Short mmCIF file of C-alpha atoms in Angstrom, two decimals:
data_model
loop_
_atom_site.label_atom_id
_atom_site.label_comp_id
_atom_site.label_asym_id
_atom_site.label_seq_id
_atom_site.Cartn_x
_atom_site.Cartn_y
_atom_site.Cartn_z
CA MET D 1 52.62 -73.72 42.01
CA SER D 2 55.65 -72.85 44.07
CA ASP D 3 55.63 -69.33 42.30
CA VAL D 4 52.62 -68.57 43.94
CA PRO D 5 53.46 -66.18 47.30
CA ASP D 6 51.43 -66.94 50.75
CA LEU D 7 49.28 -64.54 51.26
CA SER D 8 48.78 -66.65 55.35
CA SER D 9 48.51 -64.27 57.53
CA ASP D 10 49.54 -67.30 60.36
CA ASP D 11 51.77 -66.45 63.01
CA GLU D 12 54.39 -68.82 62.32
CA HIS D 13 55.10 -67.89 59.05
CA TYR D 14 55.47 -64.19 59.55
CA GLN D 15 58.68 -62.73 59.75
CA GLU D 16 59.27 -59.37 60.97
CA ASP D 17 62.02 -58.53 59.11
CA GLU D 18 60.86 -59.48 55.39
CA TRP D 19 58.96 -56.52 56.10
CA GLN D 20 60.56 -52.99 55.05
CA GLU D 21 59.84 -49.23 55.51
CA MET D 22 59.86 -47.48 52.74
CA GLU D 23 61.32 -43.97 53.23
CA ALA D 24 59.39 -40.76 53.28
CA THR D 25 61.09 -38.70 50.60
CA GLU D 26 59.72 -35.11 49.25
CA THR D 27 58.94 -34.39 45.39
CA PRO D 28 59.86 -31.45 44.35
CA VAL D 29 56.20 -29.75 43.03
CA THR D 30 55.66 -26.72 40.91
CA CYS D 31 52.90 -24.16 40.90
CA LEU D 32 49.91 -24.17 39.49
CA PHE D 33 50.01 -20.30 38.16
CA CYS D 34 53.55 -19.86 38.36
CA SER D 35 56.76 -21.70 37.10
CA ASN D 36 57.88 -21.71 40.88
CA ILE D 37 59.32 -25.09 42.46
CA PHE D 38 59.00 -25.59 45.86
CA PRO D 39 60.00 -28.84 47.71
CA ASN D 40 56.79 -29.78 48.49
CA VAL D 41 52.97 -29.51 48.46
CA ASP D 42 52.77 -27.95 51.92
CA GLU D 43 54.93 -25.29 51.21
CA THR D 44 53.00 -24.85 47.71
CA VAL D 45 50.31 -24.25 49.15
CA VAL D 46 51.28 -21.75 51.48
CA HIS D 47 52.88 -19.77 48.43
CA CYS D 48 49.77 -20.77 45.96
CA GLU D 49 47.62 -18.43 48.90
CA LYS D 50 49.72 -15.74 49.55
CA VAL D 51 50.82 -14.85 46.17
CA HIS D 52 47.95 -16.33 44.19
CA GLY D 53 44.75 -15.68 47.04
CA PHE D 54 44.47 -19.22 46.15
CA ASP D 55 43.37 -20.96 49.35
CA LEU D 56 41.96 -24.66 49.28
CA SER D 57 40.38 -24.53 52.19
CA THR D 58 37.82 -21.77 51.41
CA LEU D 59 36.53 -23.65 47.55
CA LYS D 60 35.92 -26.25 50.12
CA ILE D 61 34.11 -25.23 51.69
CA LYS D 62 32.38 -23.64 48.90
CA PHE D 63 31.29 -25.60 47.52
CA ASN D 64 31.39 -29.19 49.28
CA MET D 65 34.53 -30.38 47.85
CA ASP D 66 36.26 -33.72 48.30
CA CYS D 67 39.19 -35.55 47.49
CA TYR D 68 37.22 -36.42 43.65
CA SER D 69 36.16 -32.88 43.44
CA TYR D 70 39.68 -31.82 44.64
CA ILE D 71 41.10 -33.98 42.06
CA LYS D 72 38.58 -32.46 39.26
CA LEU D 73 39.52 -29.44 40.19
CA ILE D 74 44.00 -30.09 39.12
CA ASN D 75 42.54 -31.07 36.43
CA TYR D 76 40.58 -28.19 34.74
CA ILE D 77 43.42 -25.66 35.82
CA LYS D 78 46.02 -28.01 34.42
CA THR D 79 44.35 -27.96 31.39
CA HIS D 80 42.89 -24.90 31.17
CA LYS D 81 45.40 -23.05 32.09
CA SER D 82 43.22 -21.24 34.79
CA ASN D 83 44.72 -17.88 36.89
CA ALA D 84 43.31 -17.90 40.70
CA GLU D 85 41.03 -15.81 40.52
CA ASP D 86 38.91 -17.10 38.53
CA ILE D 87 38.57 -19.84 40.09
CA MET D 88 37.84 -18.26 43.42
CA ARG D 89 35.39 -15.84 41.80
CA ALA D 90 33.24 -18.79 39.93
CA ASP D 91 29.80 -19.20 41.13
CA LYS D 92 30.32 -22.79 40.06
CA SER D 93 32.51 -25.53 40.26
CA LEU D 94 33.57 -24.88 36.56
CA TRP D 95 35.66 -28.21 37.30
CA ASP D 96 32.12 -30.76 37.81
CA ASP D 97 32.73 -33.37 35.37
CA GLU D 98 33.86 -36.48 34.66
CA LYS D 99 36.15 -35.71 32.12
CA TYR D 100 38.52 -34.30 34.62
CA LEU D 101 39.38 -37.04 36.62
CA GLN D 102 41.87 -37.84 34.34
CA PRO D 103 45.50 -37.11 35.61
CA VAL D 104 46.45 -34.29 33.38
CA GLY D 105 50.87 -35.41 33.32
CA ASN D 106 52.64 -36.76 35.92
CA ASP D 107 51.56 -33.86 38.37
CA GLU D 108 52.32 -33.96 42.00
CA TRP D 109 49.39 -32.82 43.14
CA LEU D 110 47.41 -36.17 43.37
CA MET D 111 49.12 -37.93 44.80
CA PHE D 112 48.24 -36.02 48.06
CA ASP D 113 45.91 -36.35 50.57
CA PHE D 114 43.74 -33.23 50.22
CA ASP D 115 41.67 -33.36 53.38
CA SER D 116 45.50 -33.25 54.78
CA ILE D 117 45.57 -30.36 52.86
CA THR D 118 42.42 -28.55 54.19
CA GLU D 119 42.94 -29.64 57.86
CA LYS D 120 46.94 -28.32 57.75
CA SER D 121 45.56 -24.72 55.87
CA HIS D 122 42.63 -24.55 59.14
CA SER D 123 45.22 -25.58 61.68
CA PRO D 124 44.45 -23.06 64.36
CA LYS D 125 46.97 -19.74 64.95
CA THR D 126 47.66 -17.27 68.15
CA TYR D 127 47.92 -14.18 67.75
CA HIS D 128 48.51 -10.74 70.03
CA ALA D 129 46.58 -7.71 70.40
CA ASN D 130 47.66 -4.49 71.48
CA VAL D 131 44.90 -2.69 73.39
CA GLU D 132 46.29 1.41 74.36
CA ASN D 133 43.34 4.16 75.22
CA GLY D 134 40.59 1.69 74.18
CA VAL D 135 42.10 0.87 70.77
CA VAL D 136 43.38 -2.04 69.57
CA THR D 137 45.52 -2.52 67.08
CA LEU D 138 45.80 -6.25 65.84
CA SER D 139 48.95 -7.65 63.54
CA GLN D 140 48.57 -7.83 59.88
CA ALA D 141 48.56 -11.26 59.68
CA HIS D 142 45.83 -10.98 62.55
CA PHE D 143 43.50 -9.18 60.46
CA LEU D 144 44.35 -11.27 57.41
CA GLU D 145 43.47 -13.76 59.36
CA LEU D 146 40.27 -12.30 60.26
CA GLN D 147 39.16 -11.08 56.79
CA LYS D 148 39.33 -14.70 55.63
CA THR D 149 37.51 -15.83 58.44
CA ILE D 150 34.52 -13.84 58.05
CA GLN D 151 35.32 -14.33 54.47
CA SER D 152 34.67 -17.83 55.35
CA LEU D 153 32.16 -17.60 57.57
CA THR D 154 30.15 -15.61 54.64
CA GLU D 155 30.21 -18.53 51.81
CA GLN D 156 29.06 -20.49 54.70
CA PHE D 157 25.96 -18.53 54.86
CA LYS D 158 25.68 -17.96 51.28
CA GLU D 159 25.59 -21.93 51.37
CA SER D 160 23.19 -22.06 53.38
CA GLN D 161 21.18 -19.82 52.39
CA THR D 162 20.51 -21.84 49.08
CA HIS D 163 20.68 -25.18 50.82
CA LEU D 164 17.66 -23.81 52.91
CA GLN D 165 16.65 -22.99 49.55
CA MET D 166 16.61 -26.41 47.90
CA ALA D 167 14.59 -28.13 51.06
CA LYS D 168 11.07 -25.11 49.90
CA GLU D 169 11.81 -26.70 46.81
CA ASP D 170 11.77 -30.09 47.81
CA MET D 171 9.04 -29.41 50.09
CA SER D 172 7.28 -28.28 47.76
CA THR D 173 7.03 -30.82 44.89
CA MET D 174 6.84 -33.09 48.04
CA GLN D 175 3.59 -31.55 48.65
CA VAL D 176 2.78 -31.52 44.26
CA SER D 177 3.33 -35.77 44.14
CA MET D 178 1.22 -36.61 47.55
CA GLN D 179 -1.52 -34.68 45.73
CA SER D 180 -0.67 -36.61 42.67
CA ILE D 181 -1.30 -39.19 44.56
CA VAL D 182 -3.93 -39.04 46.57
CA ASP D 183 -5.58 -38.05 43.16
CA GLY D 184 -4.70 -40.76 40.83
CA GLY D 185 -1.52 -42.46 40.24
CA SER D 186 2.23 -42.23 41.57
CA VAL D 187 5.16 -39.94 40.95
CA ASN D 188 8.24 -39.45 39.72
CA ASN D 189 10.65 -36.48 39.85
CA ILE D 190 12.37 -36.08 36.51
CA GLY D 191 15.39 -32.76 36.56
CA ASP D 192 12.70 -29.88 37.21
CA SER D 193 9.44 -31.79 36.12
CA THR D 194 6.74 -34.23 37.40
CA LEU D 195 5.57 -37.36 36.71
CA ILE D 196 3.02 -39.29 36.45
CA VAL D 197 3.92 -42.73 36.91
CA ASP D 198 0.44 -44.28 34.96
CA CYS D 199 2.38 -46.86 32.86
CA VAL D 200 5.73 -49.29 33.37
CA SER D 201 7.72 -47.37 30.68
CA LYS D 202 7.58 -44.48 33.45
CA VAL D 203 8.69 -46.36 36.20
CA PRO D 204 12.63 -45.53 36.73
CA LEU D 205 14.76 -49.29 35.95
CA GLU D 206 16.38 -49.19 39.59
CA CYS D 207 12.65 -48.98 40.80
CA ASP D 208 11.33 -51.99 38.89
CA GLU D 209 13.64 -54.60 39.60
CA GLY D 210 11.79 -55.91 42.07
CA TYR D 211 9.74 -57.35 40.17
CA PHE D 212 12.27 -59.02 37.25
CA ASN D 213 14.07 -60.14 40.86
CA SER D 214 10.88 -62.28 41.66
CA TYR D 215 11.30 -64.31 38.19
CA ALA D 216 15.06 -65.52 38.76
CA HIS D 217 13.82 -68.77 40.57
CA PHE D 218 13.67 -71.57 40.13
CA GLY D 219 10.34 -72.56 40.84
CA ILE D 220 8.40 -70.19 39.24
CA HIS D 221 9.82 -71.36 36.02
CA TYR D 222 9.08 -74.98 37.07
CA ASP D 223 5.90 -73.43 37.64
CA MET D 224 4.72 -71.74 33.89
CA LEU D 225 7.13 -75.06 32.50
CA SER D 226 4.70 -78.13 33.85
CA ASP D 227 1.67 -75.96 32.76
CA LYS D 228 0.62 -77.95 30.02
CA VAL D 229 -2.14 -75.69 29.14
CA ARG D 230 -0.33 -72.44 28.91
CA THR D 231 2.87 -73.89 27.33
CA GLN D 232 1.04 -76.68 25.04
CA SER D 233 -0.92 -73.79 23.91
CA TYR D 234 1.86 -71.63 22.54
CA LYS D 235 4.21 -74.57 21.12
CA ASP D 236 0.69 -75.85 18.91
CA ALA D 237 0.29 -72.34 17.71
CA ILE D 238 3.71 -71.17 16.87
CA LEU D 239 4.74 -75.29 15.12
CA LYS D 240 1.12 -75.35 13.58
CA ASN D 241 1.26 -72.02 12.24
CA THR D 242 4.75 -72.34 10.65
CA ASN D 243 3.54 -70.41 7.46
CA SER D 244 3.69 -67.70 9.30
CA ILE D 245 6.80 -68.06 11.12
CA LYS D 246 9.02 -69.05 8.31
CA ASP D 247 12.03 -66.03 8.16
CA LYS D 248 10.47 -63.68 10.02
CA VAL D 249 12.27 -61.82 12.79
CA VAL D 250 10.35 -62.70 15.94
CA LEU D 251 10.53 -60.89 19.42
CA ASP D 252 10.51 -63.48 22.79
CA LEU D 253 9.94 -60.14 24.60
CA GLY D 254 9.83 -61.78 28.99
CA CYS D 255 11.26 -64.92 27.30
CA GLY D 256 12.49 -66.64 30.83
CA THR D 257 14.13 -70.21 29.77
CA GLY D 258 14.11 -69.36 26.44
CA ILE D 259 10.79 -71.79 24.82
CA LEU D 260 9.02 -69.57 22.69
CA SER D 261 12.38 -68.62 21.51
CA MET D 262 13.08 -72.48 20.31
CA PHE D 263 9.68 -73.16 19.52
CA SER D 264 10.20 -70.20 17.39
CA ALA D 265 13.35 -71.15 16.17
CA THR D 266 12.17 -74.54 15.57
CA ALA D 267 9.04 -73.08 13.36
CA GLY D 268 11.42 -71.55 10.54
CA ALA D 269 12.47 -68.37 11.99
CA LYS D 270 14.77 -66.16 11.14
CA LYS D 271 15.74 -64.69 14.30
CA VAL D 272 14.93 -64.56 17.05
CA TYR D 273 15.21 -61.64 20.41
CA ALA D 274 15.02 -63.61 23.42
CA LEU D 275 14.62 -60.52 26.14
CA ASP D 276 14.44 -60.50 29.46
CA GLN D 277 15.76 -58.22 32.01
CA SER D 278 15.77 -61.24 34.89
CA ASP D 279 19.19 -62.76 35.91
CA VAL D 280 17.27 -65.87 34.37
CA ILE D 281 18.50 -64.83 30.69
CA TYR D 282 22.32 -66.49 31.60
CA HIS D 283 20.37 -69.86 31.79
CA ALA D 284 18.95 -69.50 28.78
CA MET D 285 21.46 -68.11 27.11
CA ASP D 286 23.09 -72.07 28.69
CA ILE D 287 19.35 -73.68 27.46
CA ILE D 288 19.53 -72.16 23.87
CA ARG D 289 23.95 -73.15 23.37
CA GLU D 290 22.61 -77.00 24.13
CA ASN D 291 20.39 -76.89 22.07
CA LYS D 292 22.43 -75.70 19.29
CA LEU D 293 20.06 -72.88 18.29
CA GLU D 294 22.62 -69.50 18.94
CA ASN D 295 22.36 -69.29 15.78
CA VAL D 296 19.18 -68.00 15.23
CA ILE D 297 18.87 -66.91 19.01
CA LYS D 298 20.01 -63.56 20.22
CA THR D 299 19.94 -63.48 24.04
CA VAL D 300 19.13 -59.56 25.34
CA LYS D 301 19.65 -59.18 28.79
CA GLY D 302 17.53 -55.91 29.34
CA ARG D 303 13.98 -54.29 30.72
CA LEU D 304 12.77 -53.53 26.68
CA GLU D 305 11.68 -49.56 27.79
CA ASN D 306 15.23 -49.21 28.08
CA THR D 307 16.51 -51.82 25.37
CA LYS D 308 17.15 -50.36 21.80
CA LEU D 309 17.53 -53.92 19.35
CA ASP D 310 19.02 -54.18 16.13
CA SER D 311 16.24 -54.03 13.83
CA LYS D 312 12.46 -54.16 14.40
CA VAL D 313 10.56 -57.67 13.98
CA ASP D 314 7.63 -59.68 11.87
CA ILE D 315 6.37 -60.70 15.37
CA ILE D 316 6.18 -60.25 18.84
CA VAL D 317 5.10 -63.58 21.16
CA SER D 318 5.22 -63.15 24.98
CA GLU D 319 3.62 -65.25 27.45
CA TRP D 320 2.78 -61.90 29.52
CA MET D 321 -0.55 -62.57 30.84
CA GLY D 322 -1.12 -62.38 34.86
CA TYR D 323 -2.96 -62.77 37.71
CA PHE D 324 -7.07 -61.58 36.10
CA LEU D 325 -5.31 -60.84 33.14
CA LEU D 326 -3.33 -57.63 33.99
CA PHE D 327 -1.94 -58.22 37.05
CA GLU D 328 1.73 -57.45 37.01
CA GLY D 329 0.88 -54.62 34.01
CA MET D 330 3.12 -56.61 31.41
CA LEU D 331 0.96 -56.17 28.93
CA ASP D 332 2.47 -52.46 29.32
CA SER D 333 5.78 -53.26 27.40
CA VAL D 334 3.79 -55.44 25.08
CA ILE D 335 1.84 -52.60 24.26
CA TYR D 336 5.15 -50.62 23.61
CA ALA D 337 6.71 -53.27 22.00
CA ARG D 338 3.93 -52.67 19.49
CA ASP D 339 4.77 -49.61 18.62
CA ASN D 340 8.28 -49.05 18.93
CA CYS D 341 9.82 -52.45 17.48
CA LEU D 342 7.33 -53.97 15.46
CA ASN D 343 6.95 -53.68 11.32
CA PRO D 344 3.95 -52.36 9.61
CA GLY D 345 1.69 -55.95 9.41
CA GLY D 346 3.30 -57.75 11.69
CA ILE D 347 1.99 -60.52 14.14
CA LEU D 348 0.90 -60.26 17.87
CA LEU D 349 1.19 -63.63 19.73
CA PRO D 350 -1.57 -63.56 21.64
CA ASN D 351 -3.44 -61.08 19.98
CA ARG D 352 -6.50 -61.15 22.44
CA CYS D 353 -7.64 -61.66 25.38
CA ASN D 354 -11.24 -61.43 27.99
CA ILE D 355 -12.11 -61.62 31.20
CA SER D 356 -14.71 -63.30 33.24
CA LEU D 357 -17.29 -62.96 36.16
CA VAL D 358 -18.40 -65.79 37.83
CA ALA D 359 -20.40 -66.64 41.05
CA ASN D 360 -18.77 -68.87 43.68
CA GLY D 361 -20.84 -71.00 46.16
CA ASP D 362 -17.93 -72.75 47.67
CA THR D 363 -19.01 -72.27 51.54
CA ASP D 364 -16.35 -74.63 53.02
CA MET D 365 -13.77 -72.18 51.75
CA HIS D 366 -16.12 -69.11 52.80
CA LYS D 367 -15.90 -70.44 56.45
CA LYS D 368 -12.06 -71.34 55.79
CA LEU D 369 -10.67 -68.07 55.66
CA ILE D 370 -13.29 -65.53 57.28
CA GLU D 371 -15.27 -67.13 60.09
CA PHE D 372 -11.51 -68.37 61.02
CA TRP D 373 -11.58 -64.82 62.78
CA SER D 374 -14.49 -65.23 64.79
CA ASP D 375 -12.76 -68.20 67.56
CA VAL D 376 -8.73 -68.28 67.18
CA TYR D 377 -8.60 -70.15 69.95
CA GLY D 378 -11.33 -69.08 72.27
CA TYR D 379 -10.37 -65.10 70.76
CA LYS D 380 -12.15 -63.07 68.30
CA MET D 381 -10.02 -62.03 66.49
CA ASN D 382 -13.16 -60.08 63.48
CA CYS D 383 -11.75 -57.00 63.33
CA MET D 384 -9.36 -58.71 61.00
CA LYS D 385 -12.17 -60.12 58.68
CA SER D 386 -12.66 -57.32 56.47
CA GLU D 387 -8.80 -57.05 56.19
CA VAL D 388 -8.41 -60.78 54.62
CA VAL D 389 -11.43 -59.75 52.16
CA ARG D 390 -9.51 -57.39 51.11
CA GLU D 391 -6.81 -58.48 49.24
CA ALA D 392 -7.63 -61.22 46.52
CA SER D 393 -6.83 -64.07 46.38
CA VAL D 394 -5.66 -67.15 43.86
CA ASP D 395 -6.95 -70.14 43.85
CA ILE D 396 -7.91 -73.21 42.18
CA VAL D 397 -12.20 -73.20 42.23
CA SER D 398 -14.03 -76.56 41.54
CA SER D 399 -16.71 -76.22 38.86
CA ASN D 400 -19.14 -78.51 41.61
CA HIS D 401 -19.18 -74.64 43.28
CA ILE D 402 -20.09 -73.06 39.91
CA ILE D 403 -23.84 -71.17 40.79
CA SER D 404 -24.36 -68.87 38.40
CA GLU D 405 -23.53 -68.58 33.91
CA SER D 406 -19.99 -66.61 33.43
CA CYS D 407 -20.14 -63.21 31.68
CA ILE D 408 -17.11 -61.40 29.97
CA VAL D 409 -16.38 -57.99 31.40
CA LYS D 410 -13.55 -57.03 29.01
CA ASP D 411 -12.02 -58.00 25.79
CA ILE D 412 -9.46 -56.78 24.36
CA ASP D 413 -7.16 -56.63 21.26
CA LEU D 414 -4.01 -56.83 21.57
CA TYR D 415 -3.24 -54.73 18.41
CA THR D 416 -5.37 -51.71 19.33
CA CYS D 417 -5.61 -51.46 23.03
CA SER D 418 -3.60 -48.87 24.96
CA THR D 419 -2.33 -49.01 28.31
CA ASP D 420 -5.37 -46.89 30.06
CA ILE D 421 -7.03 -50.67 28.98
CA VAL D 422 -6.15 -51.52 32.05
CA ASN D 423 -8.90 -48.94 34.26
CA PHE D 424 -12.59 -49.44 32.70
CA THR D 425 -15.82 -49.72 34.40
CA SER D 426 -17.62 -52.55 33.37
CA GLU D 427 -21.31 -54.30 33.99
CA PHE D 428 -22.48 -58.02 34.80
CA LYS D 429 -25.43 -60.14 34.68
CA LEU D 430 -24.51 -63.26 36.38
CA PRO D 431 -27.73 -66.13 35.68
CA ILE D 432 -28.37 -68.35 38.60
CA ILE D 433 -27.96 -71.86 37.63
CA SER D 434 -28.98 -73.33 41.24
CA ASP D 435 -30.05 -72.38 44.09
CA GLY D 436 -26.44 -71.79 47.16
CA PHE D 437 -25.03 -68.68 48.62
CA VAL D 438 -22.94 -66.42 47.01
CA THR D 439 -19.33 -66.67 48.32
CA SER D 440 -17.07 -64.69 46.67
CA LEU D 441 -17.00 -63.91 42.01
CA VAL D 442 -14.32 -65.67 40.55
CA GLY D 443 -12.35 -63.48 38.17
CA TYR D 444 -10.23 -65.25 35.20
CA PHE D 445 -9.39 -64.61 31.30
CA ASP D 446 -9.30 -65.89 28.35
CA THR D 447 -6.05 -66.38 26.03
CA PHE D 448 -6.30 -66.13 21.57
CA PHE D 449 -4.05 -66.76 18.99
CA GLU D 450 -5.94 -66.16 15.71
CA LEU D 451 -3.89 -67.60 12.95
CA PRO D 452 -4.79 -69.68 10.66
CA GLN D 453 -4.82 -72.34 12.70
CA THR D 454 -6.35 -71.31 15.80
CA VAL D 455 -5.21 -71.63 19.03
CA SER D 456 -7.23 -70.86 22.58
CA PHE D 457 -7.37 -71.83 26.18
CA SER D 458 -8.96 -71.07 29.19
CA THR D 459 -8.67 -70.33 33.09
CA GLY D 460 -11.79 -70.55 33.89
CA PRO D 461 -13.12 -72.87 36.64
CA HIS D 462 -14.56 -75.43 34.45
CA GLU D 463 -11.66 -75.88 32.46
CA THR D 464 -8.08 -77.66 33.25
CA PRO D 465 -6.81 -75.21 36.12
CA THR D 466 -3.16 -73.61 35.39
CA HIS D 467 -0.70 -72.04 37.32
CA TRP D 468 -3.07 -68.99 37.00
CA LYS D 469 -5.56 -70.69 38.93
CA GLN D 470 -8.56 -67.94 39.56
CA THR D 471 -8.50 -64.88 41.49
CA LEU D 472 -11.26 -65.15 44.04
CA PHE D 473 -12.70 -61.53 45.35
CA PHE D 474 -14.57 -63.10 48.61
CA PHE D 475 -17.18 -61.01 50.55
CA ARG D 476 -17.62 -61.01 54.21
CA ASP D 477 -20.94 -62.22 54.16
CA CYS D 478 -22.47 -64.52 51.70
CA LYS D 479 -25.58 -63.84 49.65
CA GLU D 480 -28.58 -66.50 48.86
CA VAL D 481 -29.85 -66.95 45.43
CA LYS D 482 -31.61 -69.23 43.89
CA LYS D 483 -31.95 -70.98 40.53
CA GLY D 484 -33.40 -68.66 38.26
CA ASP D 485 -32.00 -65.36 39.82
CA VAL D 486 -29.48 -62.83 38.19
CA ILE D 487 -27.12 -60.83 39.89
CA GLU D 488 -26.96 -57.89 38.34
CA GLY D 489 -23.09 -55.32 39.27
CA THR D 490 -20.71 -53.56 38.15
CA ILE D 491 -17.06 -54.09 38.24
CA THR D 492 -14.02 -50.80 38.05
CA CYS D 493 -10.71 -52.58 38.13
CA SER D 494 -7.39 -49.65 38.06
CA ARG D 495 -4.30 -49.45 38.05
CA LEU D 496 -3.20 -48.78 42.51
CA LYS D 497 -1.56 -44.98 43.19
CA THR D 498 0.70 -46.40 44.43
CA ASP D 499 1.88 -49.74 42.59
CA VAL D 500 1.92 -49.23 39.37
CA ARG D 501 2.09 -53.37 38.80
CA GLY D 502 -0.92 -53.55 41.05
CA LEU D 503 -4.73 -53.54 40.86
CA SER D 504 -7.28 -52.55 42.55
CA VAL D 505 -11.34 -53.69 42.32
CA LEU D 506 -14.57 -51.99 42.96
CA ILE D 507 -17.29 -54.35 42.44
CA ASN D 508 -20.91 -53.35 43.68
CA ILE D 509 -23.68 -55.77 43.87
CA PHE D 510 -26.46 -56.62 46.12
CA GLY D 511 -26.40 -53.03 47.35
CA LYS D 512 -22.78 -52.30 48.13
CA SER D 513 -19.60 -51.21 47.32
CA HIS D 514 -16.55 -54.23 47.92
CA LYS D 515 -13.21 -53.22 47.33
CA PHE D 516 -10.51 -55.54 46.88
CA ILE D 517 -6.32 -55.44 45.67
CA LEU D 518 -4.20 -57.31 43.83
CA SER D 519 -0.85 -56.78 44.71
#
């Protein structure tokens, strides 16, 4: 390691005589518009301005140029052998293309600081004026300088007018955007058009990174993998139906650690695309290599809507379900994959899901969550109750507290549904099976893999708990019911206006409307 230089800043190793100053040298510079050569760039700039009318300071103001714009300008002139008059008369920066960052020959113009050049050209100058009999006589140089100043101010005025017009247009666009949000749906501006964001594929990737980053942590993958109901169901659906998987091309959408990809490879898949935008994909690569399945499984980092696969697939397997089934909006990506990546007659795993409601009579949980605010260390905080119930809760509900039969409010066929499936209204009837107080409605979902060997699982309160738990819609006031009563109402589910992956749920029951959000 003795050949490695010591870069330490320790004073005792510092030797002032080890540093040598570079001598300043002047390199001849050729004019951009003729063959004249000058000893330095300053004199060349003066020559270009006086002889050819090429004024860098005016161009800098006119086009709001920085050092990169300057480099592009020089390379543009060298490439196209432009004349100064065309450059100065241009109404837009003709050189505004990344390709002009590539140097053209050993051009000494590019070795100088554009800012210092323009600063020199703006150095204040002093002129004397003769005044006789009320008549002011200016020198030619003074007159030319005034003309230049007027031209510069005129360009600044034009630029200000342009910026003002752009600001007006931006304000108009903002008004349209705000109106769109109020009417329904968030918006994105793309070019000159306003795009209503009503599904995940329309969300710019940079605006969606927060969602994927939430899956980059160990904890969430531990929760999912240790959920035996979830993981064993996928394993059974794949490995008990090897005849449906063998020699097929599979897409594991949102692969996470790659467990479903490895199930598919073990079942005999010819090729598996394991795709995920989250950084967990890098761990999946290691896991797949560790299990010697890299020849079958190809990992792909990216959001499907922004990624092109090498080929279409025969099977799409995805664990896309969120709280209350539809939260997180990943169903949008499955539908996109189905429409753009799946071969005709292909298989979706799972292929069907439904959402159900059931009445909850857990008064202790209600007191803990709602009545808590009536007396907080001796102070009343009742105003918080409405805010608390507005947010849907996610928790495990004991079957002992269920006081009604369940009712399916939405059945989803993944082969035919569209991204608008999130927006629905359904009526429901819940027959009461025991006396009690309705404190909330509980939402859950069932999932089906309808293959030759059918597999299904439920996230309901009567089944083994899963990491999805149940979604609770609490009411501020409890409602007493008797066995034999039938609760009737409607539920309306829709995308949140401000978060395409979030949900708004409106429940009309007991003569009142109750609004909830999942976000």
